[in-house]
mmCIF file of C-alpha atoms and ligand atoms in Angstrom:
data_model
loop_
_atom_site.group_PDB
_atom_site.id
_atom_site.type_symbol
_atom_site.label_atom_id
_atom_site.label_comp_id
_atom_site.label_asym_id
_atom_site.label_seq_id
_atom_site.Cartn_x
_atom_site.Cartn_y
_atom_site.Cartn_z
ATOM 1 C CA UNK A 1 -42.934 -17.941 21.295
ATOM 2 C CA UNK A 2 -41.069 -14.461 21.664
ATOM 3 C CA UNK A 3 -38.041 -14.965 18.761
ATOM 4 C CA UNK A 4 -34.715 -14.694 19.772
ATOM 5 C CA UNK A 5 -33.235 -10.760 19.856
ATOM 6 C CA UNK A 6 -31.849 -9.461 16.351
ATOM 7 C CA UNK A 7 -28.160 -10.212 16.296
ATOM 8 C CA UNK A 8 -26.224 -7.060 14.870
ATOM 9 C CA UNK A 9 -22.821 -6.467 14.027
ATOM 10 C CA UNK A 10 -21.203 -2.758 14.183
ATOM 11 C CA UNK A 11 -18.409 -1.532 12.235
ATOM 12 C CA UNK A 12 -16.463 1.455 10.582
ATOM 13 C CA UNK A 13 -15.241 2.019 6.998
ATOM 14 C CA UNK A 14 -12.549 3.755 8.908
ATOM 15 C CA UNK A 15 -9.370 2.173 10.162
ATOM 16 C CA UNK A 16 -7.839 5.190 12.079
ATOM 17 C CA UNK A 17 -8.107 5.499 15.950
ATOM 18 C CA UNK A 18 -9.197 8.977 15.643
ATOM 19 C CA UNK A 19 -11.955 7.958 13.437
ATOM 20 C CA UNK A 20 -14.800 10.112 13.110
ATOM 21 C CA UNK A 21 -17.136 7.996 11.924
ATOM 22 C CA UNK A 22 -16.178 5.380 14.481
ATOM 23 C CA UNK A 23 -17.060 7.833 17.036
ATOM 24 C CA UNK A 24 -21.049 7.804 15.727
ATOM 25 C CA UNK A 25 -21.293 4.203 16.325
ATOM 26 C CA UNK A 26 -21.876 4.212 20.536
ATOM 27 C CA UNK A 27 -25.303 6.106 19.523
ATOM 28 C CA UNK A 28 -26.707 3.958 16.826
ATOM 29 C CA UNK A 29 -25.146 0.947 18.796
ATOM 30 C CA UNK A 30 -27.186 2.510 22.157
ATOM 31 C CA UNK A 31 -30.268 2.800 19.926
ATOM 32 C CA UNK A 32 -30.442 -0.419 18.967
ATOM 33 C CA UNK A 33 -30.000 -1.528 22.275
ATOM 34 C CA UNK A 34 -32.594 0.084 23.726
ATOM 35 C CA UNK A 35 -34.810 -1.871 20.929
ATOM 36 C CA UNK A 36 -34.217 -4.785 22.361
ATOM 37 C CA UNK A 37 -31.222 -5.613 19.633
ATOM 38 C CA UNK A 38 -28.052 -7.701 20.229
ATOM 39 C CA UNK A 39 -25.003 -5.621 19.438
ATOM 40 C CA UNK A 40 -21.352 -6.503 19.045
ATOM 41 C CA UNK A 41 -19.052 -3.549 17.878
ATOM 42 C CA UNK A 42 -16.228 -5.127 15.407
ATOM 43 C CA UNK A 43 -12.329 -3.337 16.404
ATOM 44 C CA UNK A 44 -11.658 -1.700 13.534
ATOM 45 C CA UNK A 45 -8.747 -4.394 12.690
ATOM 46 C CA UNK A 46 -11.538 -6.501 11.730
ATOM 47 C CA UNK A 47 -11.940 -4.609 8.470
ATOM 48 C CA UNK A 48 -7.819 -4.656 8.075
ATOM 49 C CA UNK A 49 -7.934 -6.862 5.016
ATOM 50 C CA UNK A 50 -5.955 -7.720 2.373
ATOM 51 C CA UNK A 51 -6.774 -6.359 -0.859
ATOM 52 C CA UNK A 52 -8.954 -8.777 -2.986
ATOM 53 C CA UNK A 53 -7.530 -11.070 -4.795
ATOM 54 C CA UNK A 54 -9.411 -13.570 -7.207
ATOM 55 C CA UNK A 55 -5.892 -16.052 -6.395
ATOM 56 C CA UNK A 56 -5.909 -15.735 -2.500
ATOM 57 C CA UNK A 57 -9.109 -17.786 -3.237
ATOM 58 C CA UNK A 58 -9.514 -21.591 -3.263
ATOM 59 C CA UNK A 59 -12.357 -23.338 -3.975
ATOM 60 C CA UNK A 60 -14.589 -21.472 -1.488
ATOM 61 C CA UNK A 61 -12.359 -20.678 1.339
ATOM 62 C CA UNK A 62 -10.371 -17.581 1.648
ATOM 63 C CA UNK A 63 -7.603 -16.037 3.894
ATOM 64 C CA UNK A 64 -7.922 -16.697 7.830
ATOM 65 C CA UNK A 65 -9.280 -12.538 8.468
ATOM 66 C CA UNK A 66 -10.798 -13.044 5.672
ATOM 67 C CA UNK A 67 -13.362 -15.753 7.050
ATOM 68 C CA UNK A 68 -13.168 -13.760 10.834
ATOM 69 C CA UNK A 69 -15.226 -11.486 8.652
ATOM 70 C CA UNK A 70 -17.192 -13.381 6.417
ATOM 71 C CA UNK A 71 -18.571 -15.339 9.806
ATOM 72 C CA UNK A 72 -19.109 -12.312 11.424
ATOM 73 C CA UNK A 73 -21.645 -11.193 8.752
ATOM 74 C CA UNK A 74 -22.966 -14.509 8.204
ATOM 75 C CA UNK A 75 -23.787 -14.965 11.887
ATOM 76 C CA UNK A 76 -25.652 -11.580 12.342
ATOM 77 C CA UNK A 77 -28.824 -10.381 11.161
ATOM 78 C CA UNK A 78 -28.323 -6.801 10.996
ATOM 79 C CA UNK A 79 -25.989 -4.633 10.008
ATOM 80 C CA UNK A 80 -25.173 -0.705 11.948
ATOM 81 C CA UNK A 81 -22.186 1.202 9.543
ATOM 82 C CA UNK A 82 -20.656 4.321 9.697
ATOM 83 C CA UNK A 83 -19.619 4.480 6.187
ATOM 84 C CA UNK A 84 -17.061 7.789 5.708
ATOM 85 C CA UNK A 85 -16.921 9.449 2.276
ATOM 86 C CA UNK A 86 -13.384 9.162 0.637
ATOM 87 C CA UNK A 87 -13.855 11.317 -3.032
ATOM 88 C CA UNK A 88 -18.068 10.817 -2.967
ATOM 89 C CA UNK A 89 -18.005 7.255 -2.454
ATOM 90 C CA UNK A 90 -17.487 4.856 0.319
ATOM 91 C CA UNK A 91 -14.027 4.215 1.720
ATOM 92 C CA UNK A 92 -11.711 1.567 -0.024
ATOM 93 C CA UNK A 93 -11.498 0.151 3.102
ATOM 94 C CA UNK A 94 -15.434 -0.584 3.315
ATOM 95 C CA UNK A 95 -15.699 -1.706 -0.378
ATOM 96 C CA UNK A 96 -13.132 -4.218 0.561
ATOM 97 C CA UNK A 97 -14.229 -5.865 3.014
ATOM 98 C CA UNK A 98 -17.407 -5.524 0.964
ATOM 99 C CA UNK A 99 -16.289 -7.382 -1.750
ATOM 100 C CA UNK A 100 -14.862 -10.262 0.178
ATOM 101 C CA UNK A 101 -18.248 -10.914 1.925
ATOM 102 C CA UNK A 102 -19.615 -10.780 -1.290
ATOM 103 C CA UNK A 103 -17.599 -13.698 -2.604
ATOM 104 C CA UNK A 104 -19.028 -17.164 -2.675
ATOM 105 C CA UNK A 105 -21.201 -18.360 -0.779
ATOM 106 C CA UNK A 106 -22.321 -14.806 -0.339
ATOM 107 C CA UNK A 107 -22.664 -14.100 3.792
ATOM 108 C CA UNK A 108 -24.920 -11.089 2.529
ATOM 109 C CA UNK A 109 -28.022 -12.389 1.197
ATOM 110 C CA UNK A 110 -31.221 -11.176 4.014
ATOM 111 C CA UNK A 111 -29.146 -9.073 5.888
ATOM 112 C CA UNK A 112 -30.472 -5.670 7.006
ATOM 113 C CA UNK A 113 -28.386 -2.634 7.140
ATOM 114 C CA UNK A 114 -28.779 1.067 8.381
ATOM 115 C CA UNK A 115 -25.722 3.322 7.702
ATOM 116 C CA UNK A 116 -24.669 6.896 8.375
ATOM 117 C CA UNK A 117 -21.628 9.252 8.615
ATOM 118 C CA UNK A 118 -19.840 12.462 9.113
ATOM 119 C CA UNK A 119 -17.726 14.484 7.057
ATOM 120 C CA UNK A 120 -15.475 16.989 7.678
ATOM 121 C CA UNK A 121 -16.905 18.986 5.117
ATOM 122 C CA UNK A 122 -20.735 20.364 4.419
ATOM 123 C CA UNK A 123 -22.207 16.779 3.267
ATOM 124 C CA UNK A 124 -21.906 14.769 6.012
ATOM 125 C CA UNK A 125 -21.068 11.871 4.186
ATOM 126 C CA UNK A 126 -24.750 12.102 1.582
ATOM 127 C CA UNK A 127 -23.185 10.773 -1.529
ATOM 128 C CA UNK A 128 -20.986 8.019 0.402
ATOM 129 C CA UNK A 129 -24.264 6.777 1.499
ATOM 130 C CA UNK A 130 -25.835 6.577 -1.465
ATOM 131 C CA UNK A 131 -23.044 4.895 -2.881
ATOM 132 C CA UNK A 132 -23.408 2.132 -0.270
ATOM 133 C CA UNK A 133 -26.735 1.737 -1.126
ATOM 134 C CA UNK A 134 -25.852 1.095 -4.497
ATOM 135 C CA UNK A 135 -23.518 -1.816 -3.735
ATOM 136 C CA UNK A 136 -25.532 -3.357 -1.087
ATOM 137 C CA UNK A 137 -29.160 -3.769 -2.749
ATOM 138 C CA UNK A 138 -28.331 -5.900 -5.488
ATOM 139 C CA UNK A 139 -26.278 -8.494 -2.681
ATOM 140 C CA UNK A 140 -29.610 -8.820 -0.975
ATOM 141 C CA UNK A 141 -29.259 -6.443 1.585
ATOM 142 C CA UNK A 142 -32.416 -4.620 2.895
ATOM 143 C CA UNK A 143 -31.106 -0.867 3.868
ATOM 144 C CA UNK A 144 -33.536 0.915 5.967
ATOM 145 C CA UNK A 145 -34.168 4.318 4.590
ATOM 146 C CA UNK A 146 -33.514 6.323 7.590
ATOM 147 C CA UNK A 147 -29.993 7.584 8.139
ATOM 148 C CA UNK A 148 -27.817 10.194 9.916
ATOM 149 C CA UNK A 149 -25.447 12.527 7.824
ATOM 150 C CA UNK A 150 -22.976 14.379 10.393
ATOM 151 C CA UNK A 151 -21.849 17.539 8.449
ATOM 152 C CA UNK A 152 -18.544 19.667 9.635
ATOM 153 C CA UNK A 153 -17.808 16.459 12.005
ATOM 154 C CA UNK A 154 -14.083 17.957 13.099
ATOM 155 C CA UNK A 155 -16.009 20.459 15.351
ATOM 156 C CA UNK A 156 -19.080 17.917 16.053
ATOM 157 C CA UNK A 157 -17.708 16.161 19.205
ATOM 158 C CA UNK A 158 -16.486 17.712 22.658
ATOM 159 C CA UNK A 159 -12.757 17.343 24.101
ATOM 160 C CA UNK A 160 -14.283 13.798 25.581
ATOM 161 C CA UNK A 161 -15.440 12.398 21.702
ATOM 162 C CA UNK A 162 -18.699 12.551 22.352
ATOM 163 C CA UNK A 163 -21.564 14.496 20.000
ATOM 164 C CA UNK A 164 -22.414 17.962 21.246
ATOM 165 C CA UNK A 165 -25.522 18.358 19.150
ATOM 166 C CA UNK A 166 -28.600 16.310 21.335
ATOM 167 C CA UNK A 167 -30.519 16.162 18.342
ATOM 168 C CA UNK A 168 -27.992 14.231 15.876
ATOM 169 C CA UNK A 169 -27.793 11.588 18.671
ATOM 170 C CA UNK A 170 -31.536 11.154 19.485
ATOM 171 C CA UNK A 171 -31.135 11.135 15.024
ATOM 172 C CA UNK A 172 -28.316 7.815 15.217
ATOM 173 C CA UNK A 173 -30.078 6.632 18.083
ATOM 174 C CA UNK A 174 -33.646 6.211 15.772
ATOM 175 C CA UNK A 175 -31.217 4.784 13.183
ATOM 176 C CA UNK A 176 -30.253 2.004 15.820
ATOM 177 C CA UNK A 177 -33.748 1.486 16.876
ATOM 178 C CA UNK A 178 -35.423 1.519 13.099
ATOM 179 C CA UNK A 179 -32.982 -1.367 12.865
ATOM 180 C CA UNK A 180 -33.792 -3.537 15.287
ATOM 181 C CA UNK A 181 -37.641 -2.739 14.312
ATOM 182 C CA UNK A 182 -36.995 -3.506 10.907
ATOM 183 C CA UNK A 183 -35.853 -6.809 11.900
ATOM 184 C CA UNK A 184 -38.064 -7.529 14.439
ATOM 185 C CA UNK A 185 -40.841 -7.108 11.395
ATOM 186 C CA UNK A 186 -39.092 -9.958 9.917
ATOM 187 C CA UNK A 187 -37.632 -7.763 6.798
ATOM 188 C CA UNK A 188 -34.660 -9.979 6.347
ATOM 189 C CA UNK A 189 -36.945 -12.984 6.222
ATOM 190 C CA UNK A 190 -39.268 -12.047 3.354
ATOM 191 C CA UNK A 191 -36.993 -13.981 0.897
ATOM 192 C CA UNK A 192 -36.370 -17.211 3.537
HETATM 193 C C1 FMN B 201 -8.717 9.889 0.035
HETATM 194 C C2 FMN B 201 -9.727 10.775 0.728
HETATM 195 C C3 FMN B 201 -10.807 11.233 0.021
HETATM 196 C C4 FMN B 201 -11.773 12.035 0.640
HETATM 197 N N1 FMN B 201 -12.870 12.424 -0.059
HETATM 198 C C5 FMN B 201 -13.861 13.096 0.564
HETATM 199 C C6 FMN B 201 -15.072 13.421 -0.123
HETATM 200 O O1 FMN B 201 -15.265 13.084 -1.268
HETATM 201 N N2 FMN B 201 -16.036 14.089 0.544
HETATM 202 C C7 FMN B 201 -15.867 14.467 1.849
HETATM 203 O O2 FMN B 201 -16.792 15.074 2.401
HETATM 204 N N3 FMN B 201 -14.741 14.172 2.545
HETATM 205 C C8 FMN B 201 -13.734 13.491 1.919
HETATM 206 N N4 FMN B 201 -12.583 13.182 2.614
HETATM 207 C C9 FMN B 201 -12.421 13.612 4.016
HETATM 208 C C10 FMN B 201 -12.991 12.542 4.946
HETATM 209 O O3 FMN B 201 -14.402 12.741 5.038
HETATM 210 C C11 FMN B 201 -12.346 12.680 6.341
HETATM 211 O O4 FMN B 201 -10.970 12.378 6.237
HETATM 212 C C12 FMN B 201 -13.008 11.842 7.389
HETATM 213 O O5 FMN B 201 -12.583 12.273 8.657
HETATM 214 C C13 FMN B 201 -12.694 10.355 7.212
HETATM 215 O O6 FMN B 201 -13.444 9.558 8.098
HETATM 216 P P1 FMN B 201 -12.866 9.030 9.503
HETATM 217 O O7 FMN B 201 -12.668 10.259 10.364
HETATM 218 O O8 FMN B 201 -13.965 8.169 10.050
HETATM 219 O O9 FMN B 201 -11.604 8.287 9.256
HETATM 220 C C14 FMN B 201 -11.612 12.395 1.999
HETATM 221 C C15 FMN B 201 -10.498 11.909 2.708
HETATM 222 C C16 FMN B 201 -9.571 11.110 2.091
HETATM 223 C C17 FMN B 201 -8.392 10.592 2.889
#
């Protein structure tokens, strides 16, 4: 029996229209696609949270964006983010919305994520990623090693938004893909 096509969810760590990072998704997100995945792209109001709070919760059920999110993650199987770097870790906006999935029951626990990112700067988002990595693994979270950092991203896309450099998105595109193999391999399952 062929199994059902990996259900993944898209987002940015970024709540700004001009988002840079936001503009990385479409390749990964194409990638993934082409695998054979199942992709819905969250808006990025989806992430527009409100700060945790330990009393906004009551016995297991949280504010009404709040569980928009948590069932979005709980639904999918994998996870495609373009984490941005705010002062070498991930944004506050990301680790929010982090933190609320996180909460009990945990919507985390088999998940598999790939992530990648741009930067204005030289990085390209390395120690943002690594960061990520950090808070993810112990929730369960399988992160595929493969990423994508986008250095000097303010000059990386044309007039149009989309990524001059061919080779960075054949890079987001394999990202996407690795993904949806990843899953496809049943790595989410190993602990079912
Ligand atoms: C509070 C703050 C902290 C930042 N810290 C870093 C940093 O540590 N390293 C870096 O490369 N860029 C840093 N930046 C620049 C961001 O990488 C840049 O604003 C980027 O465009 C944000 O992602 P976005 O375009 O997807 O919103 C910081 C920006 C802000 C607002």
């Amino acid at each position: 029996v062929a199994l059902p096509p990996p259900r993944i969810l898209a987002f940015a760590g970024s709540l700004r229209k001009a988002s840079l990072n936001r503009r990385l998704l479409r390749y990964a997100i194409d990638g993934a696609r082409a695998a054979g995945g199942q992709v819905e792209e969250l808006p990025p109001e989806s992430l527009q949270l409100p700060l945790y709070n330990g009393d906004l919760e009551g016995n297991g059920s949280y504010p009404p964006d709040v569980e928009t999110w948590r069932a979005k993650i709980r639904e999918a199987d994998g996870l495609l983010i373009a984490s941005p770097e705010y002062n070498h870790g991930v944004s506050g906006v990301l680790k929010n919305a982090i933190d609320w999935a996180s909460r009990p029951p945990s919507v985390f626990g088999g998940k598999v994520a790939a992530s990648f990112g741009t930067t204005p700067g030289l990085f390209g988002t390395a120690r943002s990623q690594m960061s990520l990595r950090l808070t993810l693994t112990p929730l369960g979270v399988w992160v595929v090693p493969k990423t994508v950092l986008v250095p000097n991203g303010a000059q990386a896309f044309d007039e149009a938004g989309h990524l001059t450099n061919p080779k960075l998105v054949d890079e987001l595109a394999a990202v996407g893909r690795i993904l949806v193999r990843a899953l496809q391999a049943g790595l989410g399952r190993l602990e079912a």
